Coordinates of C-alpha atoms in Angstrom, one line a residue:
E1 CA -22.5 35.2 10.3
D2 CA -24.2 37.5 12.8
S3 CA -21.7 37.3 15.7
I4 CA -18.1 36.9 16.7
G5 CA -17.5 34.3 19.3
V6 CA -14.8 34.6 22.0
W7 CA -14.3 31.2 23.5
L8 CA -12.1 29.3 25.8
V9 CA -12.3 25.7 24.6
L10 CA -11.2 22.2 25.7
G11 CA -11.3 19.7 22.9
R12 CA -13.6 16.8 22.3
N13 CA -13.2 13.1 21.6
W14 CA -10.2 12.8 23.8
G15 CA -8.6 16.0 22.5
S16 CA -7.4 17.9 25.6
I17 CA -8.0 14.9 27.9
I18 CA -5.0 15.8 30.0
D19 CA -6.4 19.3 30.5
R20 CA -9.9 17.9 31.3
D21 CA -8.5 15.5 33.9
H22 CA -6.4 18.3 35.3
F23 CA -9.4 20.6 35.5
R24 CA -11.5 18.0 37.3
E25 CA -8.7 17.6 39.8
Q26 CA -8.4 21.3 40.2
M27 CA -12.2 21.4 41.0
E28 CA -11.5 19.1 44.0
N29 CA -9.4 21.9 45.6
H30 CA -11.7 24.2 47.6
A31 CA -9.5 27.3 47.1
V32 CA -9.0 26.7 43.4
R33 CA -12.7 26.1 42.7
N34 CA -13.7 29.2 44.7
N35 CA -11.2 31.2 42.7
F36 CA -12.5 29.7 39.4
F37 CA -16.1 30.5 40.4
N38 CA -15.3 34.1 41.2
L39 CA -13.4 34.5 38.0
L40 CA -16.2 33.0 36.1
K41 CA -18.8 35.2 37.7
N42 CA -16.8 38.3 36.8
L43 CA -16.8 37.5 33.1
G44 CA -20.1 39.3 32.5
D45 CA -23.7 38.5 31.8
E46 CA -23.2 37.5 28.2
Y47 CA -21.0 34.5 29.0
W48 CA -22.1 30.9 29.0
I49 CA -20.7 27.4 29.5
G50 CA -21.2 24.9 26.7
V51 CA -22.5 22.0 28.7
P52 CA -26.0 20.7 27.7
G53 CA -28.6 22.1 30.0
A54 CA -26.2 24.6 31.6
P55 CA -27.6 28.0 32.7
K56 CA -26.0 31.2 31.7
I57 CA -23.0 32.0 33.9
K58 CA -24.9 34.8 35.6
D59 CA -27.5 32.3 36.7
I60 CA -25.0 29.9 38.4
K61 CA -25.5 30.8 42.1
T62 CA -23.0 28.5 43.9
V63 CA -19.7 26.8 43.6
F64 CA -21.5 23.5 44.0
E65 CA -23.6 24.2 40.9
L66 CA -20.4 25.0 39.0
V67 CA -18.7 21.8 40.1
E68 CA -21.8 19.8 39.1
L69 CA -21.6 21.4 35.6
V70 CA -18.0 20.5 35.2
K71 CA -18.8 16.9 36.2
K72 CA -21.5 16.8 33.5
A73 CA -19.1 17.8 30.7
K74 CA -18.7 14.8 28.4
V75 CA -15.4 14.1 26.7
E76 CA -17.3 13.6 23.4
N77 CA -18.3 17.3 23.4
Y78 CA -16.3 20.5 23.5
F79 CA -16.1 22.3 26.9
I80 CA -16.6 25.9 26.1
I81 CA -16.7 29.1 28.2
G82 CA -17.6 31.8 25.8
C83 CA -19.6 34.8 24.6
E84 CA -21.0 35.9 21.3
I85 CA -20.8 39.5 20.3
N86 CA -23.3 40.7 17.7
S87 CA -21.7 41.7 14.5
F88 CA -23.4 45.1 14.6
S89 CA -22.1 45.9 18.0
K90 CA -19.8 48.9 18.3
R91 CA -17.6 46.7 20.4
I92 CA -16.4 45.0 17.3
S93 CA -16.3 48.0 14.9
S94 CA -13.1 48.5 13.0
E95 CA -11.9 50.9 15.6
N96 CA -12.8 48.7 18.6
I97 CA -12.4 45.0 17.6
S98 CA -8.8 44.6 18.7
K99 CA -9.4 46.2 22.1
T100 CA -12.6 44.2 22.6
V101 CA -11.0 40.8 21.8
L102 CA -8.0 41.5 24.0
E103 CA -10.2 42.6 26.9
E104 CA -12.2 39.4 26.6
F105 CA -9.1 37.2 26.4
R106 CA -7.7 39.0 29.4
K107 CA -10.8 37.9 31.3
L108 CA -10.6 34.3 30.1
Y109 CA -6.9 33.8 30.6
P110 CA -7.0 33.3 34.4
L111 CA -9.6 30.5 33.8
Y112 CA -7.3 29.0 31.2
E113 CA -4.4 29.0 33.7
I114 CA -6.6 26.9 36.0
M115 CA -7.8 24.5 33.3
W116 CA -4.6 24.0 31.4
H117 CA -2.2 21.1 32.5
K118 CA 1.2 22.7 32.3

């Protein structure tokens, strides 16, 4: 009720299992995981990864830390990369909400391209 979430989500309980397996495979490729890490770090300080015990993205210092977080993600839980925007923020005012949501999805889409099994 007090925020709007902008999330990139992989399903739980075997939903998105093909994407999860693909994503884990992608994280074995050094070039892909470095690219993913850089894209992730450029999201902004308000972003987080929905893995129990995960630090905020701004506090993930190395590619190795990121890979370990991906490995910790359990299929029973959603895997989320997201942010919450306070409902009183000017970023989601009537004039700005469309622009804000599109900007956030623009940042998340390259990550989705890496995670999604095509």
